[in-house]
């Protein structure tokens, strides 16, 4: 009886392993198709970005020239329509630029050894005008940590988060932003935080804000809802993750991971 029971269990185990193997093969096939589809979409985005630039620039230049030549000959309504054409062209130009920026991240990430203090200096330079014009204050908590990443792309992550912190600051309250490194870390990653005293984000939107073209506030026509999704793509390109903690009317803290060891970009 024990022999037949063991034999039956062995056959059942073999059948289960075979089913698992078949499922794994199916998943590999599906993942391969998804990767191919994703790459095709990225290539399409790049191609469209290039092809749409030229006609938009022509429309923008023509509308501006027409407005300059006829400014004294047309009425206010016509002038307003020409200005609307020009502003719409600029807005579309900006959207294409952001779409292109999002699409070229894949495959363009490089890994260099960079100190956090060096990153701070770069962020200060990149955000100088933004901070100056808004009256914001940024405090950097010193860190001797060395990370392994693309300095240009990480500075873009900082810039996008800081720009949002300033943009969504509380009325009549100067933006105050703190940047530092969480003391506790994993073996291969350290966690950076960017904290602000802004209006905060409802927990319902924590995942929503990292999706492309998703905005909580649709009143700002200059925003394309792509800044945080770009941050997410960059950080995940390094093998890390990004998330947010926030309390309404008190502020938000964005966290993201950066590798600290020689992790293969593959």
PDB file of C-alpha atoms in Angstrom:
ATOM      1  CA  UNK A   1       0.000   0.000   0.000  1.00  0.00           C
ATOM      2  CA  UNK A   2       2.841   2.370   0.880  1.00  0.00           C
ATOM      3  CA  UNK A   3       4.545   1.568  -2.426  1.00  0.00           C
ATOM      4  CA  UNK A   4       1.466   2.360  -4.499  1.00  0.00           C
ATOM      5  CA  UNK A   5       0.774   5.484  -2.408  1.00  0.00           C
ATOM      6  CA  UNK A   6       4.338   6.730  -2.978  1.00  0.00           C
ATOM      7  CA  UNK A   7       4.106   5.908  -6.662  1.00  0.00           C
ATOM      8  CA  UNK A   8       0.833   7.821  -6.953  1.00  0.00           C
ATOM      9  CA  UNK A   9       2.295  10.823  -5.132  1.00  0.00           C
ATOM     10  CA  UNK A  10       5.365  10.788  -7.376  1.00  0.00           C
ATOM     11  CA  UNK A  11       3.198  10.782 -10.488  1.00  0.00           C
ATOM     12  CA  UNK A  12       1.081  13.604  -9.080  1.00  0.00           C
ATOM     13  CA  UNK A  13       4.225  15.594  -8.302  1.00  0.00           C
ATOM     14  CA  UNK A  14       5.571  15.040 -11.814  1.00  0.00           C
ATOM     15  CA  UNK A  15       2.274  16.154 -13.305  1.00  0.00           C
ATOM     16  CA  UNK A  16       2.282  19.273 -11.102  1.00  0.00           C
ATOM     17  CA  UNK A  17       5.871  20.111 -12.068  1.00  0.00           C
ATOM     18  CA  UNK A  18       4.992  19.697 -15.717  1.00  0.00           C
ATOM     19  CA  UNK A  19       2.027  22.038 -15.327  1.00  0.00           C
ATOM     20  CA  UNK A  20       4.210  24.605 -13.557  1.00  0.00           C
ATOM     21  CA  UNK A  21       6.782  24.316 -16.329  1.00  0.00           C
ATOM     22  CA  UNK A  22       4.091  24.890 -18.960  1.00  0.00           C
ATOM     23  CA  UNK A  23       2.772  27.917 -17.070  1.00  0.00           C
ATOM     24  CA  UNK A  24       6.300  29.349 -16.799  1.00  0.00           C
ATOM     25  CA  UNK A  25       6.827  28.914 -20.523  1.00  0.00           C
ATOM     26  CA  UNK A  26       3.527  30.639 -21.218  1.00  0.00           C
ATOM     27  CA  UNK A  27       4.507  33.520 -18.932  1.00  0.00           C
ATOM     28  CA  UNK A  28       7.853  33.857 -20.683  1.00  0.00           C
ATOM     29  CA  UNK A  29       6.085  34.034 -24.028  1.00  0.00           C
ATOM     30  CA  UNK A  30       3.615  36.642 -22.734  1.00  0.00           C
ATOM     31  CA  UNK A  31       6.400  38.736 -21.161  1.00  0.00           C
ATOM     32  CA  UNK A  32       8.382  38.581 -24.375  1.00  0.00           C
ATOM     33  CA  UNK A  33       5.377  39.811 -26.356  1.00  0.00           C
ATOM     34  CA  UNK A  34       4.758  42.597 -23.824  1.00  0.00           C
ATOM     35  CA  UNK A  35       8.392  43.732 -24.017  1.00  0.00           C
ATOM     36  CA  UNK A  36       8.229  43.750 -27.792  1.00  0.00           C
ATOM     37  CA  UNK A  37       4.963  45.690 -27.743  1.00  0.00           C
ATOM     38  CA  UNK A  38       6.360  48.182 -25.222  1.00  0.00           C
ATOM     39  CA  UNK A  39       9.473  48.749 -27.316  1.00  0.00           C
ATOM     40  CA  UNK A  40       7.352  49.275 -30.426  1.00  0.00           C
ATOM     41  CA  UNK A  41       5.307  51.900 -28.562  1.00  0.00           C
ATOM     42  CA  UNK A  42       8.475  53.659 -27.404  1.00  0.00           C
ATOM     43  CA  UNK A  43       9.865  53.648 -30.932  1.00  0.00           C
ATOM     44  CA  UNK A  44       6.577  55.049 -32.194  1.00  0.00           C
ATOM     45  CA  UNK A  45       6.700  57.817 -29.573  1.00  0.00           C
ATOM     46  CA  UNK A  46      10.219  58.762 -30.638  1.00  0.00           C
ATOM     47  CA  UNK A  47       9.281  58.747 -34.304  1.00  0.00           C
ATOM     48  CA  UNK A  48       6.150  60.840 -33.770  1.00  0.00           C
ATOM     49  CA  UNK A  49       8.075  63.311 -31.620  1.00  0.00           C
ATOM     50  CA  UNK A  50      10.508  63.993 -34.410  1.00  0.00           C
ATOM     51  CA  UNK A  51       7.898  64.116 -37.166  1.00  0.00           C
ATOM     52  CA  UNK A  52       5.526  66.461 -35.331  1.00  0.00           C
ATOM     53  CA  UNK A  53       8.212  68.970 -34.347  1.00  0.00           C
ATOM     54  CA  UNK A  54       8.668  70.514 -37.812  1.00  0.00           C
ATOM     55  CA  UNK A  55       5.021  71.280 -38.706  1.00  0.00           C
ATOM     56  CA  UNK A  56       4.351  72.640 -35.218  1.00  0.00           C
ATOM     57  CA  UNK A  57       7.327  74.975 -35.423  1.00  0.00           C
ATOM     58  CA  UNK A  58       6.076  76.152 -38.823  1.00  0.00           C
ATOM     59  CA  UNK A  59       2.579  76.835 -37.420  1.00  0.00           C
ATOM     60  CA  UNK A  60       3.994  78.679 -34.431  1.00  0.00           C
ATOM     61  CA  UNK A  61       6.332  80.817 -36.545  1.00  0.00           C
ATOM     62  CA  UNK A  62       3.642  81.594 -39.149  1.00  0.00           C
ATOM     63  CA  UNK A  63       1.060  82.622 -36.550  1.00  0.00           C
ATOM     64  CA  UNK A  64       3.581  84.882 -34.806  1.00  0.00           C
ATOM     65  CA  UNK A  65       4.648  86.491 -38.092  1.00  0.00           C
ATOM     66  CA  UNK A  66       1.039  86.965 -39.175  1.00  0.00           C
ATOM     67  CA  UNK A  67       0.186  88.561 -35.843  1.00  0.00           C
ATOM     68  CA  UNK A  68       3.163  90.947 -36.093  1.00  0.00           C
ATOM     69  CA  UNK A  69       2.366  91.953 -39.692  1.00  0.00           C
ATOM     70  CA  UNK A  70      -1.338  92.528 -39.142  1.00  0.00           C
ATOM     71  CA  UNK A  71      -1.415  93.763 -35.545  1.00  0.00           C
ATOM     72  CA  UNK A  72      -2.590  97.219 -36.583  1.00  0.00           C
ATOM     73  CA  UNK A  73      -5.024  95.958 -39.235  1.00  0.00           C
ATOM     74  CA  UNK A  74      -7.076  93.353 -37.415  1.00  0.00           C
ATOM     75  CA  UNK A  75      -9.570  93.582 -34.578  1.00  0.00           C
ATOM     76  CA  UNK A  76      -9.104  92.253 -31.066  1.00  0.00           C
ATOM     77  CA  UNK A  77     -11.020  89.042 -31.765  1.00  0.00           C
ATOM     78  CA  UNK A  78      -8.785  88.094 -34.701  1.00  0.00           C
ATOM     79  CA  UNK A  79      -5.660  88.985 -32.723  1.00  0.00           C
ATOM     80  CA  UNK A  80      -6.839  86.809 -29.849  1.00  0.00           C
ATOM     81  CA  UNK A  81      -7.424  83.883 -32.231  1.00  0.00           C
ATOM     82  CA  UNK A  82      -3.908  84.220 -33.651  1.00  0.00           C
ATOM     83  CA  UNK A  83      -2.469  84.303 -30.156  1.00  0.00           C
ATOM     84  CA  UNK A  84      -4.501  81.231 -29.300  1.00  0.00           C
ATOM     85  CA  UNK A  85      -3.036  79.396 -32.297  1.00  0.00           C
ATOM     86  CA  UNK A  86       0.446  80.356 -31.169  1.00  0.00           C
ATOM     87  CA  UNK A  87      -0.097  79.349 -27.529  1.00  0.00           C
ATOM     88  CA  UNK A  88      -1.717  76.050 -28.549  1.00  0.00           C
ATOM     89  CA  UNK A  89       1.258  75.281 -30.781  1.00  0.00           C
ATOM     90  CA  UNK A  90       3.648  75.996 -27.916  1.00  0.00           C
ATOM     91  CA  UNK A  91       1.632  73.770 -25.613  1.00  0.00           C
ATOM     92  CA  UNK A  92       1.666  70.926 -28.128  1.00  0.00           C
ATOM     93  CA  UNK A  93       5.388  71.466 -28.627  1.00  0.00           C
ATOM     94  CA  UNK A  94       5.892  71.112 -24.870  1.00  0.00           C
ATOM     95  CA  UNK A  95       3.789  67.961 -24.731  1.00  0.00           C
ATOM     96  CA  UNK A  96       5.783  66.372 -27.553  1.00  0.00           C
ATOM     97  CA  UNK A  97       9.019  67.288 -25.786  1.00  0.00           C
ATOM     98  CA  UNK A  98       7.845  65.647 -22.564  1.00  0.00           C
ATOM     99  CA  UNK A  99       6.619  62.581 -24.428  1.00  0.00           C
ATOM    100  CA  UNK A 100       9.980  62.270 -26.151  1.00  0.00           C
ATOM    101  CA  UNK A 101      11.825  62.671 -22.834  1.00  0.00           C
ATOM    102  CA  UNK A 102       9.741  59.871 -21.351  1.00  0.00           C
ATOM    103  CA  UNK A 103      10.301  57.557 -24.311  1.00  0.00           C
ATOM    104  CA  UNK A 104      14.090  57.914 -24.583  1.00  0.00           C
ATOM    105  CA  UNK A 105      14.763  56.905 -20.972  1.00  0.00           C
ATOM    106  CA  UNK A 106      14.628  53.210 -21.828  1.00  0.00           C
ATOM    107  CA  UNK A 107      17.978  52.056 -23.126  1.00  0.00           C
ATOM    108  CA  UNK A 108      19.739  55.334 -22.331  1.00  0.00           C
ATOM    109  CA  UNK A 109      20.466  54.794 -18.634  1.00  0.00           C
ATOM    110  CA  UNK A 110      24.122  54.643 -17.692  1.00  0.00           C
ATOM    111  CA  UNK A 111      25.681  53.796 -14.333  1.00  0.00           C
ATOM    112  CA  UNK A 112      28.427  56.000 -12.870  1.00  0.00           C
ATOM    113  CA  UNK A 113      29.848  56.271  -9.367  1.00  0.00           C
ATOM    114  CA  UNK A 114      28.482  59.512  -7.888  1.00  0.00           C
ATOM    115  CA  UNK A 115      28.551  60.924  -4.358  1.00  0.00           C
ATOM    116  CA  UNK A 116      25.363  62.273  -2.811  1.00  0.00           C
ATOM    117  CA  UNK A 117      27.130  65.578  -2.144  1.00  0.00           C
ATOM    118  CA  UNK A 118      27.913  65.822  -5.861  1.00  0.00           C
ATOM    119  CA  UNK A 119      24.267  65.151  -6.666  1.00  0.00           C
ATOM    120  CA  UNK A 120      23.218  67.901  -4.265  1.00  0.00           C
ATOM    121  CA  UNK A 121      25.454  70.416  -6.049  1.00  0.00           C
ATOM    122  CA  UNK A 122      23.959  69.439  -9.415  1.00  0.00           C
ATOM    123  CA  UNK A 123      20.417  69.760  -8.061  1.00  0.00           C
ATOM    124  CA  UNK A 124      21.185  73.215  -6.662  1.00  0.00           C
ATOM    125  CA  UNK A 125      22.452  74.349 -10.060  1.00  0.00           C
ATOM    126  CA  UNK A 126      19.520  72.865 -11.994  1.00  0.00           C
ATOM    127  CA  UNK A 127      16.880  74.285  -9.631  1.00  0.00           C
ATOM    128  CA  UNK A 128      18.514  77.663  -8.955  1.00  0.00           C
ATOM    129  CA  UNK A 129      16.118  79.825 -11.010  1.00  0.00           C
ATOM    130  CA  UNK A 130      13.054  77.867  -9.896  1.00  0.00           C
ATOM    131  CA  UNK A 131      13.954  78.231  -6.224  1.00  0.00           C
ATOM    132  CA  UNK A 132      14.925  81.883  -6.562  1.00  0.00           C
ATOM    133  CA  UNK A 133      11.726  82.930  -8.348  1.00  0.00           C
ATOM    134  CA  UNK A 134       9.473  81.078  -5.888  1.00  0.00           C
ATOM    135  CA  UNK A 135      11.200  82.158  -2.678  1.00  0.00           C
ATOM    136  CA  UNK A 136      11.540  78.503  -1.672  1.00  0.00           C
ATOM    137  CA  UNK A 137      14.083  77.195   0.828  1.00  0.00           C
ATOM    138  CA  UNK A 138      15.840  73.861   0.332  1.00  0.00           C
ATOM    139  CA  UNK A 139      17.802  72.217   3.131  1.00  0.00           C
ATOM    140  CA  UNK A 140      20.176  69.397   2.223  1.00  0.00           C
ATOM    141  CA  UNK A 141      21.100  66.901   4.930  1.00  0.00           C
ATOM    142  CA  UNK A 142      24.763  66.028   4.414  1.00  0.00           C
ATOM    143  CA  UNK A 143      25.527  62.479   3.309  1.00  0.00           C
ATOM    144  CA  UNK A 144      28.821  60.713   2.517  1.00  0.00           C
ATOM    145  CA  UNK A 145      27.025  57.935   0.642  1.00  0.00           C
ATOM    146  CA  UNK A 146      28.216  56.893  -2.814  1.00  0.00           C
ATOM    147  CA  UNK A 147      25.601  55.780  -5.338  1.00  0.00           C
ATOM    148  CA  UNK A 148      25.793  54.035  -8.686  1.00  0.00           C
ATOM    149  CA  UNK A 149      23.522  55.826 -11.157  1.00  0.00           C
ATOM    150  CA  UNK A 150      23.138  58.333 -13.970  1.00  0.00           C
ATOM    151  CA  UNK A 151      23.716  61.762 -12.418  1.00  0.00           C
ATOM    152  CA  UNK A 152      21.804  63.611 -15.137  1.00  0.00           C
ATOM    153  CA  UNK A 153      18.696  61.439 -14.816  1.00  0.00           C
ATOM    154  CA  UNK A 154      18.718  61.485 -11.004  1.00  0.00           C
ATOM    155  CA  UNK A 155      18.993  65.282 -11.036  1.00  0.00           C
ATOM    156  CA  UNK A 156      15.902  65.260 -13.267  1.00  0.00           C
ATOM    157  CA  UNK A 157      14.082  63.185 -10.630  1.00  0.00           C
ATOM    158  CA  UNK A 158      14.997  65.756  -7.966  1.00  0.00           C
ATOM    159  CA  UNK A 159      14.007  68.626 -10.251  1.00  0.00           C
ATOM    160  CA  UNK A 160      10.578  67.155 -11.029  1.00  0.00           C
ATOM    161  CA  UNK A 161       9.779  66.485  -7.374  1.00  0.00           C
ATOM    162  CA  UNK A 162      11.031  69.904  -6.237  1.00  0.00           C
ATOM    163  CA  UNK A 163       9.051  71.634  -9.010  1.00  0.00           C
ATOM    164  CA  UNK A 164       5.891  69.879  -7.798  1.00  0.00           C
ATOM    165  CA  UNK A 165       6.630  70.811  -4.189  1.00  0.00           C
ATOM    166  CA  UNK A 166       6.868  74.473  -5.179  1.00  0.00           C
ATOM    167  CA  UNK A 167       3.892  74.317  -7.515  1.00  0.00           C
ATOM    168  CA  UNK A 168       1.616  72.733  -4.903  1.00  0.00           C
ATOM    169  CA  UNK A 169       2.747  74.831  -1.947  1.00  0.00           C
ATOM    170  CA  UNK A 170       0.204  76.276   0.452  1.00  0.00           C
ATOM    171  CA  UNK A 171      -1.088  79.790  -0.131  1.00  0.00           C
ATOM    172  CA  UNK A 172       0.873  82.510   1.637  1.00  0.00           C
ATOM    173  CA  UNK A 173       3.376  79.921   2.913  1.00  0.00           C
ATOM    174  CA  UNK A 174       6.917  79.858   1.525  1.00  0.00           C
ATOM    175  CA  UNK A 175       7.869  76.409   0.207  1.00  0.00           C
ATOM    176  CA  UNK A 176      10.248  74.615   2.564  1.00  0.00           C
ATOM    177  CA  UNK A 177      11.902  71.475   1.203  1.00  0.00           C
ATOM    178  CA  UNK A 178      14.182  69.015   2.992  1.00  0.00           C
ATOM    179  CA  UNK A 179      16.381  66.532   1.123  1.00  0.00           C
ATOM    180  CA  UNK A 180      18.351  63.718   2.715  1.00  0.00           C
ATOM    181  CA  UNK A 181      19.011  59.999   3.027  1.00  0.00           C
ATOM    182  CA  UNK A 182      17.063  57.614   5.249  1.00  0.00           C
ATOM    183  CA  UNK A 183      19.514  56.135   7.830  1.00  0.00           C
ATOM    184  CA  UNK A 184      18.261  52.563   7.442  1.00  0.00           C
ATOM    185  CA  UNK A 185      19.041  50.999   4.085  1.00  0.00           C
ATOM    186  CA  UNK A 186      18.999  47.710   2.231  1.00  0.00           C
ATOM    187  CA  UNK A 187      22.209  45.965   1.204  1.00  0.00           C
ATOM    188  CA  UNK A 188      22.154  47.247  -2.379  1.00  0.00           C
ATOM    189  CA  UNK A 189      20.071  50.438  -2.091  1.00  0.00           C
ATOM    190  CA  UNK A 190      19.828  53.608  -0.092  1.00  0.00           C
ATOM    191  CA  UNK A 191      16.603  55.577   0.169  1.00  0.00           C
ATOM    192  CA  UNK A 192      16.520  59.305  -0.587  1.00  0.00           C
ATOM    193  CA  UNK A 193      13.705  61.526   0.643  1.00  0.00           C
ATOM    194  CA  UNK A 194      12.363  64.886  -0.547  1.00  0.00           C
ATOM    195  CA  UNK A 195       9.969  66.391   1.988  1.00  0.00           C
ATOM    196  CA  UNK A 196       7.835  69.543   1.625  1.00  0.00           C
ATOM    197  CA  UNK A 197       5.282  71.624   3.520  1.00  0.00           C
ATOM    198  CA  UNK A 198       2.780  71.794   0.653  1.00  0.00           C
ATOM    199  CA  UNK A 199      -0.919  71.066   0.354  1.00  0.00           C
ATOM    200  CA  UNK A 200      -0.422  67.297   0.534  1.00  0.00           C
ATOM    201  CA  UNK A 201      -1.908  64.453  -1.489  1.00  0.00           C
ATOM    202  CA  UNK A 202      -4.874  62.252  -0.684  1.00  0.00           C
ATOM    203  CA  UNK A 203      -3.947  58.592  -0.184  1.00  0.00           C
ATOM    204  CA  UNK A 204      -6.363  57.678  -2.985  1.00  0.00           C
ATOM    205  CA  UNK A 205      -3.969  59.307  -5.455  1.00  0.00           C
ATOM    206  CA  UNK A 206      -0.677  57.798  -4.242  1.00  0.00           C
ATOM    207  CA  UNK A 207      -0.426  55.383  -7.197  1.00  0.00           C
ATOM    208  CA  UNK A 208      -2.414  57.521  -9.636  1.00  0.00           C
ATOM    209  CA  UNK A 209       0.146  60.360  -9.719  1.00  0.00           C
ATOM    210  CA  UNK A 210       2.904  58.087 -11.060  1.00  0.00           C
ATOM    211  CA  UNK A 211       0.954  57.253 -14.234  1.00  0.00           C
ATOM    212  CA  UNK A 212       1.658  59.221 -17.451  1.00  0.00           C
ATOM    213  CA  UNK A 213      -0.653  62.175 -18.206  1.00  0.00           C
ATOM    214  CA  UNK A 214      -2.487  61.790 -14.890  1.00  0.00           C
ATOM    215  CA  UNK A 215      -3.076  65.010 -12.946  1.00  0.00           C
ATOM    216  CA  UNK A 216      -4.932  65.699  -9.713  1.00  0.00           C
ATOM    217  CA  UNK A 217      -5.320  69.367 -10.610  1.00  0.00           C
ATOM    218  CA  UNK A 218      -6.489  69.938 -14.186  1.00  0.00           C
ATOM    219  CA  UNK A 219      -6.575  73.711 -13.878  1.00  0.00           C
ATOM    220  CA  UNK A 220      -2.911  74.106 -14.832  1.00  0.00           C
ATOM    221  CA  UNK A 221      -2.720  73.903 -18.620  1.00  0.00           C
ATOM    222  CA  UNK A 222       1.083  74.084 -18.578  1.00  0.00           C
ATOM    223  CA  UNK A 223       1.323  70.784 -16.732  1.00  0.00           C
ATOM    224  CA  UNK A 224       1.240  67.512 -18.689  1.00  0.00           C
ATOM    225  CA  UNK A 225       1.064  65.085 -15.770  1.00  0.00           C
ATOM    226  CA  UNK A 226       4.248  63.374 -16.861  1.00  0.00           C
ATOM    227  CA  UNK A 227       6.884  64.525 -14.361  1.00  0.00           C
ATOM    228  CA  UNK A 228       6.345  61.849 -11.709  1.00  0.00           C
ATOM    229  CA  UNK A 229       5.849  59.080 -14.260  1.00  0.00           C
ATOM    230  CA  UNK A 230       9.246  60.066 -15.678  1.00  0.00           C
ATOM    231  CA  UNK A 231      10.697  59.832 -12.162  1.00  0.00           C
ATOM    232  CA  UNK A 232       9.191  56.363 -11.773  1.00  0.00           C
ATOM    233  CA  UNK A 233      10.622  55.151 -15.081  1.00  0.00           C
ATOM    234  CA  UNK A 234      14.082  56.486 -14.198  1.00  0.00           C
ATOM    235  CA  UNK A 235      14.197  55.012 -10.696  1.00  0.00           C
ATOM    236  CA  UNK A 236      12.855  51.652 -11.830  1.00  0.00           C
ATOM    237  CA  UNK A 237      15.494  51.738 -14.572  1.00  0.00           C
ATOM    238  CA  UNK A 238      18.073  51.683 -11.770  1.00  0.00           C
ATOM    239  CA  UNK A 239      16.289  48.718 -10.199  1.00  0.00           C
ATOM    240  CA  UNK A 240      14.794  50.800  -7.385  1.00  0.00           C
ATOM    241  CA  UNK A 241      11.319  52.010  -6.534  1.00  0.00           C
ATOM    242  CA  UNK A 242       9.650  55.335  -5.759  1.00  0.00           C
ATOM    243  CA  UNK A 243       6.695  56.086  -3.481  1.00  0.00           C
ATOM    244  CA  UNK A 244       5.048  58.891  -1.535  1.00  0.00           C
ATOM    245  CA  UNK A 245       3.707  59.490   1.953  1.00  0.00           C
ATOM    246  CA  UNK A 246       1.512  62.508   2.520  1.00  0.00           C
ATOM    247  CA  UNK A 247      -0.963  64.233   4.815  1.00  0.00           C
ATOM    248  CA  UNK A 248      -3.430  66.739   3.409  1.00  0.00           C
ATOM    249  CA  UNK A 249      -2.647  70.354   4.345  1.00  0.00           C
ATOM    250  CA  UNK A 250       0.618  69.292   5.995  1.00  0.00           C
ATOM    251  CA  UNK A 251       2.892  68.204   3.180  1.00  0.00           C
ATOM    252  CA  UNK A 252       4.336  65.262   1.277  1.00  0.00           C
ATOM    253  CA  UNK A 253       7.499  63.170   1.370  1.00  0.00           C
ATOM    254  CA  UNK A 254       8.695  61.385  -1.738  1.00  0.00           C
ATOM    255  CA  UNK A 255      11.061  58.456  -1.313  1.00  0.00           C
ATOM    256  CA  UNK A 256      13.148  56.798  -4.004  1.00  0.00           C
ATOM    257  CA  UNK A 257      15.880  54.181  -4.017  1.00  0.00           C
ATOM    258  CA  UNK A 258      19.317  54.477  -5.596  1.00  0.00           C
ATOM    259  CA  UNK A 259      21.746  51.553  -5.976  1.00  0.00           C
ATOM    260  CA  UNK A 260      24.936  51.707  -3.927  1.00  0.00           C
ATOM    261  CA  UNK A 261      26.708  48.682  -5.364  1.00  0.00           C
ATOM    262  CA  UNK A 262      27.804  47.625  -8.814  1.00  0.00           C
ATOM    263  CA  UNK A 263      24.442  46.330 -10.028  1.00  0.00           C
ATOM    264  CA  UNK A 264      24.364  45.318 -13.664  1.00  0.00           C
ATOM    265  CA  UNK A 265      22.085  47.567 -15.742  1.00  0.00           C
ATOM    266  CA  UNK A 266      20.791  44.396 -17.372  1.00  0.00           C
TER     267      UNK A 266
END
